[in-house]
Amino acid sequence: MFSIGDLSRRTGVKVPTIRYYEQMGLVAAPERSEGNQRRYSRQELERLAFIRHARDLGFAVEDIRALIDLSGHPEQPCGHADKIAQEQLISVREKIAQLKRLETELERIASCCDGKTVGDCYVIRALSDHALCADEHV
């Protein structure tokens, strides 16, 4: 059995986040010791590691909930899990594309500034007037 602190250290998930996952129903409410301390089993440790990895990959809580539900039925086809992962991949690719647009615009803005004072600063002007941006980046 693990205390909440042990669970936190082993998984890298902060204690308040573990409590949040309990409230959300992603982690089962733990047993309590005689001193009313939370006591977690290896199963909860593994579940929390699963959640942590899924969060690191950017999955939303509802997607994680669905994946956890699916993992409880190992005999079922994995098409739904694949669909969830594909949707997350699409989302990540969209974010990467947006970040590349931001990078391009920031590079352009930073390289256009040849002013010696803030009053002549292209960065400040571009941030004040979106029309000075070369492309739509949001």
Backbone as ProteinMPNN parsed JSONL, in Angstrom:
{"seq_chain_A": "MFSIGDLSRRTGVKVPTIRYYEQMGLVAAPERSEGNQRRYSRQELERLAFIRHARDLGFAVEDIRALIDLSGHPEQPCGHADKIAQEQLISVREKIAQLKRLETELERIASCCDGKTVGDCYVIRALSDHALCADEHV", "coords_chain_A": {"N_chain_A": [[0.835, -1.183, 0.0], [0.391, 2.279, -0.635], [1.086, 5.588, 0.437], [-0.425, 8.809, -0.191], [1.601, 10.619, -0.688], [3.72, 8.888, -1.368], [2.668, 7.826, -3.711], [2.579, 10.137, -5.259], [5.34, 10.774, -5.482], [6.273, 8.501, -6.859], [4.931, 8.601, -9.29], [5.126, 11.182, -10.209], [3.03, 12.903, -10.14], [1.361, 15.579, -8.738], [0.18, 15.96, -5.361], [-2.308, 17.488, -4.956], [-3.346, 17.163, -7.519], [-3.724, 14.431, -7.691], [-5.787, 14.166, -5.842], [-7.712, 15.652, -7.206], [-8.078, 13.988, -9.467], [-9.251, 11.858, -8.158], [-11.675, 13.058, -7.338], [-12.743, 13.469, -9.846], [-13.268, 10.937, -10.583], [-11.442, 9.389, -11.917], [-9.481, 8.027, -10.599], [-9.919, 5.562, -8.196], [-11.564, 6.086, -5.072], [-9.474, 5.926, -2.311], [-8.611, 3.339, 0.11], [-8.719, 3.865, 3.663], [-6.396, 4.397, 6.29], [-6.063, 3.441, 9.791], [-5.458, 5.844, 10.95], [-6.807, 7.534, 9.319], [-5.526, 8.065, 6.935], [-4.978, 8.238, 3.448], [-4.669, 5.248, 1.562], [-3.183, 3.632, -1.019], [-3.374, 1.12, -3.589], [-1.324, -1.061, -5.659], [-2.663, -1.182, -8.063], [-3.97, 1.321, -8.228], [-1.705, 2.902, -8.361], [-0.679, 2.115, -10.857], [-2.825, 2.916, -12.458], [-2.747, 5.689, -12.07], [-0.237, 6.234, -13.179], [-0.833, 5.609, -15.839], [-2.744, 7.607, -16.374], [-1.13, 9.884, -16.028], [0.737, 9.544, -18.121], [-0.991, 9.672, -20.31], [-1.932, 12.314, -20.002], [0.49, 13.658, -20.369], [0.756, 13.226, -23.066], [-1.172, 14.864, -23.955], [-3.878, 14.219, -23.904], [-7.313, 14.847, -23.25], [-9.222, 15.019, -20.189], [-11.715, 13.729, -20.42], [-11.255, 12.054, -22.609], [-9.299, 10.442, -21.515], [-10.783, 9.224, -19.521], [-12.518, 7.694, -21.132], [-10.634, 6.007, -22.341], [-9.67, 4.65, -20.103], [-12.001, 3.317, -19.355], [-12.25, 1.654, -21.601], [-9.938, 0.116, -21.272], [-10.682, -1.587, -19.292], [-11.977, -3.603, -20.539], [-10.62, -5.85, -22.012], [-11.153, -7.713, -24.019], [-12.564, -6.539, -26.052], [-12.746, -4.951, -29.333], [-10.197, -2.634, -30.453], [-10.835, -0.323, -31.792], [-12.161, 2.061, -30.979], [-10.366, 3.151, -29.138], [-8.225, 3.587, -30.866], [-9.39, 5.541, -32.485], [-9.7, 7.67, -30.684], [-7.008, 8.216, -30.162], [-6.153, 8.943, -32.75], [-7.659, 11.267, -33.147], [-6.494, 12.876, -31.201], [-3.929, 13.053, -32.244], [-4.44, 14.515, -34.585], [-5.243, 16.919, -33.399], [-2.844, 17.657, -32.093], [-1.179, 18.009, -34.311], [-2.455, 20.204, -35.499], [-1.979, 22.129, -33.533], [0.809, 22.244, -33.677], [1.116, 23.277, -36.257], [-0.026, 25.795, -35.848], [1.791, 26.827, -33.975], [4.069, 26.934, -35.586], [3.291, 28.939, -37.365], [3.164, 31.061, -35.579], [5.858, 31.158, -34.818], [7.081, 31.894, -37.235], [5.956, 34.453, -37.619], [6.825, 35.807, -35.305], [9.568, 35.668, -35.686], [9.791, 37.255, -37.983], [8.8, 39.734, -37.047], [10.654, 40.314, -35.016], [12.99, 40.51, -36.504], [12.518, 42.689, -38.094], [12.764, 44.939, -36.616], [14.545, 47.804, -36.305], [14.808, 49.963, -34.875], [16.073, 52.424, -32.625], [15.032, 53.321, -30.326], [12.275, 52.805, -28.085], [10.106, 54.151, -29.055], [10.483, 53.971, -31.813], [10.281, 51.306, -32.25], [9.644, 48.383, -33.984], [8.571, 45.994, -33.062], [6.932, 46.764, -30.905], [5.114, 48.387, -32.302], [3.988, 46.492, -34.088], [2.743, 44.75, -32.291], [0.826, 46.432, -31.352], [-0.747, 46.91, -33.554], [-2.422, 44.765, -35.333], [-2.695, 44.56, -38.041], [-0.203, 44.942, -39.135], [0.986, 42.495, -39.174], [2.251, 39.806, -41.106], [0.888, 37.459, -41.834], [-2.071, 35.551, -41.003], [-2.004, 34.341, -37.814], [-3.232, 33.203, -35.667]], "CA_chain_A": [[0.0, 0.0, 0.0], [1.145, 3.524, -0.788], [0.459, 6.829, 0.879], [-0.594, 9.742, -1.311], [2.932, 11.158, -0.961], [4.459, 7.855, -2.105], [2.081, 7.78, -5.051], [3.024, 11.351, -5.928], [6.764, 10.635, -5.817], [6.475, 7.42, -7.83], [4.318, 8.915, -10.588], [5.38, 12.557, -10.623], [1.766, 13.633, -10.115], [1.269, 16.315, -7.478], [-0.87, 15.517, -4.444], [-3.627, 18.075, -5.284], [-3.82, 16.601, -8.783], [-4.237, 13.094, -7.361], [-7.108, 14.386, -5.228], [-8.599, 16.079, -8.299], [-8.418, 12.794, -10.241], [-10.211, 11.109, -7.329], [-12.959, 13.751, -7.446], [-13.239, 13.279, -11.214], [-13.579, 9.522, -10.761], [-10.423, 8.706, -12.719], [-8.808, 7.158, -9.642], [-10.883, 5.153, -7.171], [-11.339, 6.603, -3.717], [-8.617, 4.936, -1.665], [-8.895, 2.895, 1.476], [-8.153, 4.75, 4.68], [-5.737, 3.729, 7.41], [-6.69, 3.747, 11.078], [-5.228, 7.261, 11.17], [-7.563, 8.222, 8.268], [-4.632, 8.417, 5.836], [-5.274, 7.532, 2.202], [-3.774, 4.132, 1.272], [-3.414, 3.233, -2.403], [-2.83, -0.17, -4.008], [-0.53, -1.057, -6.896], [-3.595, -0.901, -9.165], [-4.134, 2.773, -8.318], [-0.418, 3.416, -8.834], [-0.634, 1.874, -12.308], [-3.843, 3.77, -13.067], [-2.241, 7.058, -12.038], [0.833, 6.305, -14.184], [-1.546, 5.633, -17.115], [-3.315, 8.951, -16.513], [-0.015, 10.824, -16.197], [1.271, 9.393, -19.473], [-1.998, 10.201, -21.236], [-1.907, 13.779, -19.889], [1.721, 14.103, -21.02], [0.498, 13.188, -24.507], [-2.15, 15.898, -24.258], [-5.266, 13.761, -23.914], [-8.251, 15.514, -22.347], [-9.707, 14.164, -19.101], [-12.808, 12.872, -20.914], [-10.652, 11.005, -23.433], [-8.634, 9.517, -20.587], [-11.863, 8.44, -18.908], [-12.951, 6.708, -22.128], [-9.557, 5.017, -22.499], [-9.68, 3.825, -18.892], [-13.155, 2.419, -19.485], [-11.895, 0.646, -22.606], [-8.904, -0.789, -20.753], [-11.36, -2.551, -18.446], [-12.624, -4.607, -21.394], [-9.538, -6.244, -22.923], [-11.622, -8.581, -25.098], [-13.231, -5.732, -27.077], [-11.871, -4.379, -30.372], [-9.577, -1.38, -30.004], [-11.149, 0.743, -32.741], [-12.5, 3.321, -30.308], [-9.101, 3.683, -28.603], [-7.484, 4.104, -32.02], [-10.052, 6.775, -32.914], [-9.343, 8.703, -29.708], [-5.595, 8.557, -30.402], [-6.076, 9.652, -34.032], [-8.187, 12.617, -32.928], [-5.466, 13.62, -30.461], [-2.852, 13.315, -33.198], [-4.902, 15.633, -35.423], [-5.181, 18.109, -32.56], [-1.428, 18.002, -31.899], [-0.671, 18.539, -35.588], [-3.013, 21.555, -35.654], [-1.23, 23.0, -32.619], [2.151, 22.425, -34.233], [0.981, 24.206, -37.387], [-0.229, 27.133, -35.292], [3.064, 27.258, -33.387], [4.978, 27.288, -36.692], [2.872, 30.258, -37.843], [3.609, 32.015, -34.555], [7.315, 31.262, -34.915], [7.383, 32.671, -38.437], [5.587, 35.853, -37.406], [7.726, 36.37, -34.299], [10.871, 35.819, -36.347], [9.681, 38.413, -38.876], [8.675, 40.952, -36.242], [11.922, 40.571, -34.317], [14.038, 40.886, -37.456], [12.169, 43.968, -38.725], [12.987, 46.054, -35.708], [15.874, 48.413, -36.366], [14.696, 51.213, -34.116], [17.016, 52.619, -31.518], [14.253, 53.635, -29.129], [10.975, 52.145, -28.031], [9.217, 54.92, -29.941], [10.693, 53.501, -33.191], [10.365, 49.845, -32.189], [8.667, 47.671, -34.811], [7.907, 44.986, -32.223], [5.853, 47.446, -30.181], [4.103, 48.797, -33.289], [3.301, 45.3, -34.604], [1.854, 44.244, -31.246], [-0.262, 47.396, -31.213], [-1.54, 46.946, -34.78], [-2.412, 43.427, -35.919], [-2.611, 44.687, -39.514], [1.218, 44.898, -39.534], [1.42, 41.102, -39.258], [2.315, 39.325, -42.478], [-0.118, 36.409, -42.052], [-2.934, 35.221, -39.862], [-1.241, 33.376, -37.039], [-3.991, 32.732, -34.511]], "C_chain_A": [[0.881, 1.248, 0.0], [0.368, 4.684, -0.174], [0.316, 7.735, -0.336], [0.744, 10.376, -1.683], [3.791, 10.176, -1.743], [3.976, 7.806, -3.549], [2.56, 8.972, -5.872], [4.487, 11.229, -6.373], [6.997, 9.599, -6.912], [5.947, 7.764, -9.22], [4.654, 10.303, -11.109], [4.121, 13.4, -10.692], [1.634, 14.295, -8.745], [0.046, 15.863, -6.666], [-2.227, 16.165, -4.763], [-4.212, 17.506, -6.574], [-4.366, 15.192, -8.561], [-5.63, 13.228, -6.749], [-8.136, 14.806, -6.274], [-9.036, 14.863, -9.129], [-9.385, 11.896, -9.469], [-11.6, 11.728, -7.465], [-13.596, 13.538, -8.813], [-13.611, 11.823, -11.503], [-12.584, 8.769, -11.625], [-9.617, 7.719, -11.876], [-9.834, 6.838, -8.561], [-10.533, 5.796, -5.836], [-10.566, 5.536, -2.945], [-9.166, 4.463, -0.322], [-8.259, 3.892, 2.426], [-7.517, 3.907, 5.778], [-6.485, 4.051, 8.696], [-6.536, 5.22, 11.428], [-5.901, 8.13, 10.124], [-6.68, 8.699, 7.117], [-5.021, 7.597, 4.605], [-4.222, 6.436, 1.985], [-4.138, 3.584, -0.102], [-2.748, 1.891, -2.705], [-1.968, 0.007, -5.258], [-1.423, -0.733, -8.088], [-3.807, 0.601, -9.333], [-2.848, 3.441, -8.788], [-0.324, 3.274, -10.354], [-1.647, 2.75, -13.041], [-3.352, 5.21, -13.142], [-1.102, 7.24, -13.041], [0.24, 6.372, -15.594], [-2.08, 7.038, -17.391], [-2.216, 9.966, -16.776], [0.533, 10.762, -17.619], [0.295, 9.96, -20.505], [-2.029, 11.729, -21.195], [-0.657, 14.343, -20.555], [1.57, 14.131, -22.542], [-0.624, 14.14, -24.922], [-3.595, 15.45, -24.288], [-6.086, 14.529, -22.886], [-8.744, 14.508, -21.31], [-10.809, 13.227, -19.601], [-12.277, 11.763, -21.818], [-9.951, 9.973, -22.557], [-9.675, 8.625, -19.913], [-12.324, 7.341, -19.868], [-11.896, 5.615, -22.308], [-9.464, 4.1, -21.284], [-10.834, 2.831, -18.957], [-12.853, 1.298, -20.485], [-10.885, -0.356, -22.058], [-9.497, -1.837, -19.81], [-12.049, -3.664, -19.207], [-11.62, -5.102, -22.442], [-9.974, -7.125, -24.094], [-12.259, -7.803, -26.244], [-12.237, -5.243, -28.135], [-11.349, -3.007, -29.926], [-9.852, -0.203, -30.941], [-11.443, 2.077, -32.088], [-11.248, 3.966, -29.715], [-8.273, 4.286, -29.735], [-8.059, 5.435, -32.484], [-9.693, 7.927, -31.978], [-7.903, 9.162, -29.945], [-5.436, 9.33, -31.71], [-6.587, 11.08, -33.896], [-7.173, 13.473, -32.168], [-4.299, 13.965, -31.37], [-3.217, 14.484, -34.111], [-4.805, 16.937, -34.641], [-3.742, 18.581, -32.357], [-0.856, 18.598, -33.181], [-1.199, 19.945, -35.852], [-2.269, 22.548, -34.766], [0.177, 23.263, -33.133], [2.113, 23.407, -35.399], [0.788, 25.635, -36.883], [1.067, 27.663, -34.689], [4.078, 27.636, -34.464], [4.61, 28.653, -37.271], [3.314, 31.338, -36.858], [5.111, 32.235, -34.641], [7.712, 32.133, -36.106], [7.1, 34.148, -38.22], [6.511, 36.507, -36.38], [9.123, 36.598, -34.865], [10.872, 37.074, -37.22], [9.634, 39.701, -38.076], [10.011, 41.305, -35.595], [13.011, 41.028, -35.284], [13.756, 42.222, -38.141], [12.525, 45.168, -37.859], [14.422, 46.555, -35.831], [15.876, 49.759, -35.636], [15.687, 51.249, -32.966], [16.291, 52.89, -30.21], [12.918, 52.905, -29.201], [9.98, 52.861, -28.947], [9.33, 54.496, -31.397], [10.628, 51.978, -33.3], [9.245, 49.177, -32.987], [7.915, 46.618, -34.0], [6.716, 45.614, -31.515], [4.744, 47.853, -31.142], [3.306, 47.586, -33.78], [2.338, 44.718, -33.558], [0.653, 45.163, -31.046], [-1.214, 47.389, -32.398], [-1.422, 45.609, -35.507], [-2.3, 43.467, -37.448], [-1.173, 44.665, -40.006], [1.751, 43.467, -39.617], [1.333, 40.634, -40.704], [1.208, 38.321, -42.788], [-0.991, 36.277, -40.823], [-2.246, 34.118, -39.078], [-1.977, 32.878, -35.81], [-4.993, 31.67, -34.907]], "O_chain_A": [[1.974, 1.257, 0.567], [-0.858, 4.743, -0.264], [0.879, 7.452, -1.394], [0.998, 10.643, -2.857], [4.506, 10.566, -2.667], [4.774, 7.752, -4.485], [2.906, 8.826, -7.045], [4.82, 11.549, -7.514], [7.831, 9.804, -7.794], [6.466, 7.267, -10.22], [4.493, 10.583, -12.297], [4.141, 14.499, -11.245], [1.779, 13.636, -7.715], [-0.972, 15.445, -7.219], [-3.224, 15.447, -4.835], [-5.429, 17.381, -6.707], [-5.359, 14.806, -9.177], [-6.542, 12.482, -7.105], [-9.287, 14.37, -6.236], [-10.214, 14.721, -9.455], [-10.242, 11.247, -10.069], [-12.584, 11.019, -7.68], [-14.817, 13.44, -8.936], [-14.198, 11.519, -12.541], [-12.845, 7.634, -12.026], [-9.134, 6.705, -12.38], [-10.53, 7.727, -8.071], [-9.364, 6.018, -5.519], [-10.962, 4.37, -2.931], [-10.04, 5.083, 0.284], [-7.378, 4.663, 2.045], [-8.027, 2.849, 6.147], [-7.43, 4.84, 8.691], [-7.381, 5.788, 12.12], [-5.617, 9.325, 10.033], [-7.044, 9.633, 6.403], [-5.351, 6.416, 4.71], [-3.031, 6.664, 2.198], [-5.26, 3.129, -0.323], [-1.697, 1.567, -2.15], [-1.9, 1.093, -5.832], [-0.98, -0.073, -9.028], [-3.822, 1.102, -10.457], [-2.889, 4.428, -9.523], [0.067, 4.213, -11.047], [-1.358, 3.266, -14.121], [-3.522, 5.874, -14.164], [-1.008, 8.285, -13.685], [0.745, 7.103, -16.447], [-1.901, 7.587, -18.478], [-2.356, 10.818, -17.654], [0.765, 11.795, -18.248], [0.698, 10.639, -21.45], [-2.142, 12.371, -22.239], [-0.718, 15.374, -21.224], [2.179, 14.958, -23.22], [-0.981, 14.212, -26.098], [-4.467, 16.233, -24.666], [-5.61, 14.823, -21.79], [-8.691, 13.297, -21.529], [-10.829, 12.051, -19.237], [-12.797, 10.648, -21.795], [-10.006, 8.775, -22.831], [-9.468, 7.421, -19.756], [-12.499, 6.192, -19.462], [-12.231, 4.436, -22.416], [-9.207, 2.904, -21.425], [-10.666, 1.651, -18.652], [-13.166, 0.134, -20.236], [-10.972, -1.549, -22.35], [-8.871, -2.867, -19.56], [-12.637, -4.565, -18.608], [-11.761, -4.8, -23.627], [-9.231, -7.264, -25.065], [-12.472, -8.368, -27.316], [-11.04, -5.135, -27.87], [-11.982, -2.317, -29.127], [-9.157, 0.811, -30.875], [-11.019, 3.119, -32.589], [-11.085, 5.185, -29.782], [-7.691, 5.36, -29.586], [-7.315, 6.351, -32.835], [-9.413, 9.035, -32.435], [-7.619, 10.359, -29.929], [-4.656, 10.281, -31.768], [-6.008, 12.003, -34.47], [-7.013, 14.658, -32.461], [-3.74, 15.057, -31.274], [-2.381, 15.347, -34.376], [-4.334, 17.946, -35.167], [-3.462, 19.777, -32.442], [-0.125, 19.588, -33.133], [-0.471, 20.79, -36.373], [-1.966, 23.665, -35.186], [0.678, 24.383, -33.034], [2.982, 24.271, -35.514], [1.371, 26.574, -37.427], [1.402, 28.833, -34.877], [4.863, 28.564, -34.272], [5.489, 29.437, -37.629], [3.782, 32.402, -37.262], [5.584, 33.368, -34.548], [8.576, 33.002, -35.99], [7.907, 35.0, -38.592], [6.934, 37.646, -36.572], [9.774, 37.597, -34.559], [11.823, 37.855, -37.202], [10.347, 40.655, -38.388], [10.441, 42.458, -35.627], [13.86, 41.842, -34.923], [14.666, 42.825, -38.71], [12.574, 46.296, -38.35], [15.378, 45.847, -35.513], [16.798, 50.565, -35.761], [16.075, 50.217, -32.42], [16.849, 52.716, -29.127], [12.501, 52.448, -30.266], [9.111, 52.225, -29.543], [8.368, 54.643, -32.151], [10.903, 51.43, -34.368], [8.062, 49.373, -32.709], [6.731, 46.385, -34.243], [5.617, 45.059, -31.526], [3.563, 47.684, -30.836], [2.081, 47.652, -33.878], [1.252, 44.251, -33.9], [-0.412, 44.717, -30.62], [-2.363, 47.814, -32.273], [-0.442, 45.357, -36.209], [-1.856, 42.499, -38.064], [-0.937, 44.396, -41.184], [2.868, 43.257, -40.09], [0.428, 41.035, -41.437], [0.651, 38.332, -43.886], [-0.693, 36.814, -39.756], [-1.938, 33.064, -39.635], [-1.383, 32.185, -34.984], [-5.721, 31.159, -34.055]]}, "name": "protein", "num_of_chains": 1, "seq": "MFSIGDLSRRTGVKVPTIRYYEQMGLVAAPERSEGNQRRYSRQELERLAFIRHARDLGFAVEDIRALIDLSGHPEQPCGHADKIAQEQLISVREKIAQLKRLETELERIASCCDGKTVGDCYVIRALSDHALCADEHV"}
